[in-house]
PDB file of C-alpha atoms in Angstrom:
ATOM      1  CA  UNK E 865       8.130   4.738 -24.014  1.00 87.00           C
ATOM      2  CA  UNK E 866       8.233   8.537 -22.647  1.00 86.00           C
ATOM      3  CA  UNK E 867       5.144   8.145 -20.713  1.00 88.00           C
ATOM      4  CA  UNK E 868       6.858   5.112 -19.099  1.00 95.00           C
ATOM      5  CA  UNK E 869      10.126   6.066 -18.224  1.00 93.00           C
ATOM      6  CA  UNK E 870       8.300   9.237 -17.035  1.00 88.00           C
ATOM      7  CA  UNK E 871       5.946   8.049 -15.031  1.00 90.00           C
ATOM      8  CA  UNK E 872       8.196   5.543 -13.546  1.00 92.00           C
ATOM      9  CA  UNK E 873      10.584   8.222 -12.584  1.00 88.00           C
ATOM     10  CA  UNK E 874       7.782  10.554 -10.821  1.00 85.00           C
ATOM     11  CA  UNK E 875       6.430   7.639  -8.915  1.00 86.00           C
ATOM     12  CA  UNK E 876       9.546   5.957  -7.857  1.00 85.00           C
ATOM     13  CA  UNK E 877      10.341   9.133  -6.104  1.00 79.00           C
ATOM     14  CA  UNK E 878       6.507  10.443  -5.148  1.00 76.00           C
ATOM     15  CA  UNK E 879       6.659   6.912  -3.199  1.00 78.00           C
ATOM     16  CA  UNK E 880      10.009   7.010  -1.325  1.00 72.00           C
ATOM     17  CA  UNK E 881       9.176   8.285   2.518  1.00 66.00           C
ATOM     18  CA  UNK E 882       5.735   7.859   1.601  1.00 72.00           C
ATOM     19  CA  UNK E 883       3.252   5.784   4.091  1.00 73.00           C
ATOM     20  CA  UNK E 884       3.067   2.975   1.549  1.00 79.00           C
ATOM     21  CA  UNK E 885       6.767   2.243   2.319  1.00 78.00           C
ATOM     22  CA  UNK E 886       6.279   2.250   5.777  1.00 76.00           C
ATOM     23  CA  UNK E 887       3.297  -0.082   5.271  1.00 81.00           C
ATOM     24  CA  UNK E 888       5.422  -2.691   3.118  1.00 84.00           C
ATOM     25  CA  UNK E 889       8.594  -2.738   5.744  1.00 81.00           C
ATOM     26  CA  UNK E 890       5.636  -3.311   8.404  1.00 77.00           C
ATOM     27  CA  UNK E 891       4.338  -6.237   6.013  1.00 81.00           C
ATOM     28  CA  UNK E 892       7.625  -7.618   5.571  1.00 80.00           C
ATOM     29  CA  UNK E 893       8.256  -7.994   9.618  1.00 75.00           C
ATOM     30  CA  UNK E 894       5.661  -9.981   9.118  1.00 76.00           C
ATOM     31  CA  UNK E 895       4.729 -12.359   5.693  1.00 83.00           C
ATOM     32  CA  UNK E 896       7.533 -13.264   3.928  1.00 85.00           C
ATOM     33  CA  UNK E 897       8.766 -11.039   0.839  1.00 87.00           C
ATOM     34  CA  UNK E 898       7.656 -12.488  -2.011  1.00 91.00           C
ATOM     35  CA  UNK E 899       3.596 -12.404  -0.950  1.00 90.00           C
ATOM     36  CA  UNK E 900       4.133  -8.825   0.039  1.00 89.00           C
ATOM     37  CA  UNK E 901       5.556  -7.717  -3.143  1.00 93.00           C
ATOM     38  CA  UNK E 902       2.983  -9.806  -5.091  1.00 94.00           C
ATOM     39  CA  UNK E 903       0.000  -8.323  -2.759  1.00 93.00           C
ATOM     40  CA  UNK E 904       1.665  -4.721  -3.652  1.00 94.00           C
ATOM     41  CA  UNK E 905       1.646  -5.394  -7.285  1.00 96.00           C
ATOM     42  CA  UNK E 906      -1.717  -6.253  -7.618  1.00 96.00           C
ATOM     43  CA  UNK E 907      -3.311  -3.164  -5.530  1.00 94.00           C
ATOM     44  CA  UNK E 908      -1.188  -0.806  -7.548  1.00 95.00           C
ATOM     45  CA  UNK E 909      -1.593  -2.127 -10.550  1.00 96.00           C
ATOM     46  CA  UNK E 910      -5.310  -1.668 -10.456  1.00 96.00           C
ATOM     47  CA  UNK E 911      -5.253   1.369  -8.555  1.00 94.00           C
ATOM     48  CA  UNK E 912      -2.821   3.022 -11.065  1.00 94.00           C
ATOM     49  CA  UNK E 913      -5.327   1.840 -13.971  1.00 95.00           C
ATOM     50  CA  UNK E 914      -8.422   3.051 -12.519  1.00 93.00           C
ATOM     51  CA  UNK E 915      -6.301   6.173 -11.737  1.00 90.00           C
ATOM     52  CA  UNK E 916      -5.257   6.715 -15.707  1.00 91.00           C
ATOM     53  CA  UNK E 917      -9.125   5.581 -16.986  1.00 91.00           C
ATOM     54  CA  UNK E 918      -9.993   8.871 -14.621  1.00 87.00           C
ATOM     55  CA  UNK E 919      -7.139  10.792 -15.742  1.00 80.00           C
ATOM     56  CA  UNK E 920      -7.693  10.085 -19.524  1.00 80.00           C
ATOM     57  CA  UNK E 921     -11.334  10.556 -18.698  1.00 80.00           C
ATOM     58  CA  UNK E 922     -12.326  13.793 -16.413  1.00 67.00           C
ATOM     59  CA  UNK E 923      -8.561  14.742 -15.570  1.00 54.00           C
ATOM     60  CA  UNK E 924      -8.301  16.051 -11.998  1.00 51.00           C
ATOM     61  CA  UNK E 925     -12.083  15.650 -10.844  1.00 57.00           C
ATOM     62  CA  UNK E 926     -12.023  13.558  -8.341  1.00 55.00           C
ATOM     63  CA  UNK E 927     -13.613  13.646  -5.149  1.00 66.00           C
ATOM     64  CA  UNK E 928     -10.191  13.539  -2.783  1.00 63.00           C
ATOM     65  CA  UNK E 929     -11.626  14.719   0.755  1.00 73.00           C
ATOM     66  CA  UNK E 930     -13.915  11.569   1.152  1.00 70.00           C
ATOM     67  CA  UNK E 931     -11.729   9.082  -0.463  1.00 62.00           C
ATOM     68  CA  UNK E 932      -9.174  10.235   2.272  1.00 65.00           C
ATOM     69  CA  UNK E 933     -11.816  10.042   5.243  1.00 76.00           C
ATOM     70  CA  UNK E 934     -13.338   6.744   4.270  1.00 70.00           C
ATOM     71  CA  UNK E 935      -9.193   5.418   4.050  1.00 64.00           C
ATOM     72  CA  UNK E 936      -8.708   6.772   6.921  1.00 72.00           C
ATOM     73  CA  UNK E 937     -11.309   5.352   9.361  1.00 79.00           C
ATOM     74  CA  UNK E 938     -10.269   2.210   7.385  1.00 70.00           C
ATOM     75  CA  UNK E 939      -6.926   2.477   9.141  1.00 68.00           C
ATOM     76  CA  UNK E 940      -8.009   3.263  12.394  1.00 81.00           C
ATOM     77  CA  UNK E 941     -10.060  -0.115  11.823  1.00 76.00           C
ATOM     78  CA  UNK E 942      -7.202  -1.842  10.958  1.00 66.00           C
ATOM     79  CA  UNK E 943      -5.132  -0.247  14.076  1.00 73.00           C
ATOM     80  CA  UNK E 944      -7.676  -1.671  16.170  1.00 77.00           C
ATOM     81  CA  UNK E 945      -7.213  -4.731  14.820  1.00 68.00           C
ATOM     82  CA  UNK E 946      -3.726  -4.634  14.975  1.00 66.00           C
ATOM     83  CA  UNK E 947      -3.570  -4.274  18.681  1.00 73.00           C
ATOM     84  CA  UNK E 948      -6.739  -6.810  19.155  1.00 71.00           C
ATOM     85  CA  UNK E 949      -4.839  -9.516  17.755  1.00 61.00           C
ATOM     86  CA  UNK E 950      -6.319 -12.976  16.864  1.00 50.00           C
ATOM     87  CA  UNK E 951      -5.327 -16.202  18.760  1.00 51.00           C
ATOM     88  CA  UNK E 952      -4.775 -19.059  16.829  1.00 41.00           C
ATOM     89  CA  UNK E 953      -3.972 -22.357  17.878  1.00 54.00           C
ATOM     90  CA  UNK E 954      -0.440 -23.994  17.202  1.00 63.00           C
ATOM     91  CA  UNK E 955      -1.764 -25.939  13.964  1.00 58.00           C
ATOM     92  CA  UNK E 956      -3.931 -22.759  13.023  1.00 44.00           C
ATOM     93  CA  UNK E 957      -0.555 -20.908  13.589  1.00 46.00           C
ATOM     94  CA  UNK E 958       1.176 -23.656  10.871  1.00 51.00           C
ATOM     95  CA  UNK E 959      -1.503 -23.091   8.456  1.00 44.00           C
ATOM     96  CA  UNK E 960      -1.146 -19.421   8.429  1.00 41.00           C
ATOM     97  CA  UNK E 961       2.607 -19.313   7.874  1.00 50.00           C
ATOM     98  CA  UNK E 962       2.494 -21.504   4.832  1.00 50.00           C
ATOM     99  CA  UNK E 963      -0.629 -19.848   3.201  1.00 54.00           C
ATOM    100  CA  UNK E 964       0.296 -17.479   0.639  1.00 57.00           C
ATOM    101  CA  UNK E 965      -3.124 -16.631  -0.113  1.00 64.00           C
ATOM    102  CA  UNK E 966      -3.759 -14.804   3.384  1.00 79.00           C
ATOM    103  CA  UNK E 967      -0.613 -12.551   3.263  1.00 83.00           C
ATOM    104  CA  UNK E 968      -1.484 -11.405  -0.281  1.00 89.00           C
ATOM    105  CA  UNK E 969      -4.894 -10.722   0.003  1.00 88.00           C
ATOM    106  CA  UNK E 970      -4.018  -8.359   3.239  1.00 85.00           C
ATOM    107  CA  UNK E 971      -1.457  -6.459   1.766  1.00 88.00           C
ATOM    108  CA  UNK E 972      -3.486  -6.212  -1.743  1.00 90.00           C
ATOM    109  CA  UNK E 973      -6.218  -4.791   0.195  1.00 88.00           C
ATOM    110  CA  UNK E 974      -4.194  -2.304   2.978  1.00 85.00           C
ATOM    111  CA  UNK E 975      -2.508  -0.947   0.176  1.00 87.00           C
ATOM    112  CA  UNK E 976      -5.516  -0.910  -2.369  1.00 90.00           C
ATOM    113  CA  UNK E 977      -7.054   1.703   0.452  1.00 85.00           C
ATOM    114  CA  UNK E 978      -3.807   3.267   1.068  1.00 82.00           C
ATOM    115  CA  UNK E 979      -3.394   4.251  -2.490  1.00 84.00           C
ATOM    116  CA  UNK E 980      -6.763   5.510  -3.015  1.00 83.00           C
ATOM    117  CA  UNK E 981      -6.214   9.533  -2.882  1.00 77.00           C
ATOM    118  CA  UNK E 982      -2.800   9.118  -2.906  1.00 77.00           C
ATOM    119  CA  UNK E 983      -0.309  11.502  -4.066  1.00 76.00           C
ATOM    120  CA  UNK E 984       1.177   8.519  -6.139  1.00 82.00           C
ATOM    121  CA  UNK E 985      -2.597   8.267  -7.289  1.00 85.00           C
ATOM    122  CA  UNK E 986      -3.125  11.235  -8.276  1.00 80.00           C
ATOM    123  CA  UNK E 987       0.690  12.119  -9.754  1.00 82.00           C
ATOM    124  CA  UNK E 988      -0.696   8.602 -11.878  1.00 86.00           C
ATOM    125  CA  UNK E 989      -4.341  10.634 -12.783  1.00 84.00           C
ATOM    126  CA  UNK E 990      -1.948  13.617 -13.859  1.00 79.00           C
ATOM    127  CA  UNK E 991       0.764  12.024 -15.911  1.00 81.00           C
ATOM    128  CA  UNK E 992      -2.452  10.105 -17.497  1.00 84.00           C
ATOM    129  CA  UNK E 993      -3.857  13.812 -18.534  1.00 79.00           C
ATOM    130  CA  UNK E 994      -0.642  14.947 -20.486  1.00 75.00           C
ATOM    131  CA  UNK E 995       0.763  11.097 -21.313  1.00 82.00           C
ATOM    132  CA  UNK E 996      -0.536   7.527 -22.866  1.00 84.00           C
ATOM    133  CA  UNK E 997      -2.333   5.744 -20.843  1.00 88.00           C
ATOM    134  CA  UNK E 998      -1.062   2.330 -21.209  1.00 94.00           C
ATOM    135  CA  UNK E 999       2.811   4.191 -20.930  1.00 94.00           C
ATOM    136  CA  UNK E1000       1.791   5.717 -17.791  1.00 94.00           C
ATOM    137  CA  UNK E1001       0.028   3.025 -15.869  1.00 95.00           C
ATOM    138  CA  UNK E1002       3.082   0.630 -16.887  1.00 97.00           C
ATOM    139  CA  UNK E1003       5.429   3.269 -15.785  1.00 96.00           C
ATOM    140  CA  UNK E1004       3.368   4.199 -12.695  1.00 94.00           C
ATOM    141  CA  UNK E1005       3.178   0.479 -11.671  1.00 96.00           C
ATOM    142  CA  UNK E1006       6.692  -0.542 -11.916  1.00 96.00           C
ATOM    143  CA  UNK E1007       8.190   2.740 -10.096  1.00 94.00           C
ATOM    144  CA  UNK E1008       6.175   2.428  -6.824  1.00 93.00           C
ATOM    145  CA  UNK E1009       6.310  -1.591  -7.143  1.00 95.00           C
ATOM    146  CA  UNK E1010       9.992  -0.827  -7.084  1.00 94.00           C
ATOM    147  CA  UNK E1011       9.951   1.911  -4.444  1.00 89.00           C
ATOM    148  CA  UNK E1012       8.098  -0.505  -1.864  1.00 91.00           C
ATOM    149  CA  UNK E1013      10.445  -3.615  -2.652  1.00 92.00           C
ATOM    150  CA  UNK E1014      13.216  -1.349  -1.858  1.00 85.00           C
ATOM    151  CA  UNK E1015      11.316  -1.038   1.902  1.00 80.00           C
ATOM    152  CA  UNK E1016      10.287  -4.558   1.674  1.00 82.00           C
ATOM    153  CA  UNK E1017      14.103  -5.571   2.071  1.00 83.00           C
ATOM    154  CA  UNK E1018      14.745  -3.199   4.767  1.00 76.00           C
ATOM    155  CA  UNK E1019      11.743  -4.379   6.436  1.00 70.00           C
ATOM    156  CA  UNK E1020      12.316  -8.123   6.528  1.00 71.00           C
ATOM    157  CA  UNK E1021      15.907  -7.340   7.629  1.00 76.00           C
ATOM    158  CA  UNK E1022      14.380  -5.795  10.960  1.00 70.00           C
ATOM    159  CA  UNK E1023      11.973  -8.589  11.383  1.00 64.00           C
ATOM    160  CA  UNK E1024      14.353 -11.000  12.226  1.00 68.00           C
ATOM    161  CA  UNK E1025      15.737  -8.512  14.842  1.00 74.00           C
ATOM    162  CA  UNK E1026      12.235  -7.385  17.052  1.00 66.00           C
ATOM    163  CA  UNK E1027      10.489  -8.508  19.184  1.00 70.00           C
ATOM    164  CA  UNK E1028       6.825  -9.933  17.748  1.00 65.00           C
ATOM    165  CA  UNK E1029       4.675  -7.319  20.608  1.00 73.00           C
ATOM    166  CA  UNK E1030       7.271  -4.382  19.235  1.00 74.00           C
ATOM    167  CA  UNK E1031       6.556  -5.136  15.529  1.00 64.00           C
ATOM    168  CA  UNK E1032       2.458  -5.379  16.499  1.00 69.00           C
ATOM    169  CA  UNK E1033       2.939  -1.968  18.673  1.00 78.00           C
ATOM    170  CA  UNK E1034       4.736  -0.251  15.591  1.00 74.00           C
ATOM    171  CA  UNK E1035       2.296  -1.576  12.988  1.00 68.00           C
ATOM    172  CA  UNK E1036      -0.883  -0.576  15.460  1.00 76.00           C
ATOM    173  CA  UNK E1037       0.699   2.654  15.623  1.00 82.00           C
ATOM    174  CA  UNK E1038       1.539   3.602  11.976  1.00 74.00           C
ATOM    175  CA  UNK E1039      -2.195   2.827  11.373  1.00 72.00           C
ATOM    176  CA  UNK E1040      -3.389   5.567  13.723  1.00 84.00           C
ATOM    177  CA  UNK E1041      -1.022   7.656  12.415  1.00 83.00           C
ATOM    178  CA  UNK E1042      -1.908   7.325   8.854  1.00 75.00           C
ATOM    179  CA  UNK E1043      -5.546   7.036   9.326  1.00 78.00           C
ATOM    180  CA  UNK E1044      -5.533  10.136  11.250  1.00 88.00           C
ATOM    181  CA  UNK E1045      -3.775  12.177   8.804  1.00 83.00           C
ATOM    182  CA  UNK E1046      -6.118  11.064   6.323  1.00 76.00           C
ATOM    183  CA  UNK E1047      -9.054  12.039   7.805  1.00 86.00           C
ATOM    184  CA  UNK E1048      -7.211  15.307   8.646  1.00 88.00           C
ATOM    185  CA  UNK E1049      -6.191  15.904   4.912  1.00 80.00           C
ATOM    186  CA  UNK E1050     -10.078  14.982   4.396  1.00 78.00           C
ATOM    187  CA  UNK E1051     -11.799  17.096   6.415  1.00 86.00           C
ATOM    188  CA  UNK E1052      -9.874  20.424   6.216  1.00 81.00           C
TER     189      UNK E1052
END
């Protein structure tokens, strides 16, 4: 129960300002709430268990700089894509607001490769050196599952109030962002 309650505390607050809450507000202009908390759950929950495997396992060997590199080319892709934008036609359009499958597999994967070389990733490998592992990913799962929601309300609230080119525009540009500073944090 200590390993939980502690690494639920760490990670609730290792999340808050962090580019994952950005990422689920930016979601959540977008899908509706409930796929983008359940596409958040599942990349955290198996990031945060492969993170306390290689915490239990090899502690703090992990090879950060590429991780951060490869995650952040990633998000330059996904900028790109962003801004590209796909046209669908008015039924496609129908189809791809009802479909919960599409919306959770796009989160579950942005945030899979957000969270890989993490802080919250690696505060999860080093809680999982000094702490149980099945306490810690638990703990480490609900705190930034409950970090994110907290930005998931905030950013379905401001959905309803932009403009669809300003919400594409933001997203586009906290991809760049982010995938820059990875590869920043990578290479130096």
């Amino acid at each position: 129960m200590s390993a939980f309650l502690l690494s639920a505390a760490v990670i609730f607050v290792a999340e808050l300002g962090d580019k994952s809450q950005l990422m689920a507000m930016t979601f959540a202009t977008r899908f509706k709430m409930l796929h983008v908390l359940a596409g958040i759950t599942i990349a955290t929950a198996v990031v945060h268990l492969g993170s306390v495997a290689i915490g239990a396992a090899i502690g703090d060997n992990l090879p950060r700089d590429a991780i951060s590199v490869t995650a952040g080319v990633a998000f330059l892709f996904f900028a790109a894509w962003t801004l590209r934008g796909d046209s669908l036609s008015d039924e496609e359009a129908a189809v791809a607001r009802t479909t919960r499958r599409t919306a959770i597999i796009a989160v579950t994967i942005a945030f899979f490769l957000a969270e890989l070389g993490d802080k919250t990733m690696l505060a999860t490998i080093t809680l999982a050196t000094q702490h149980g592992w099945f306490g810690t990913w638990l703990g480490s799962t609900v705190g930034m599952v409950a970090a994110d929601a907290l930005a998931i309300v905030v950013g379905a609230a401001l959905g309803k109030r932009l403009p669809e080119r300003v919400i594409t525009c933001g997203a586009a540009a906290a991809f760049v962002v982010f995938g820059v500073l990875l590869i920043v944090e990578g290479v130096r």
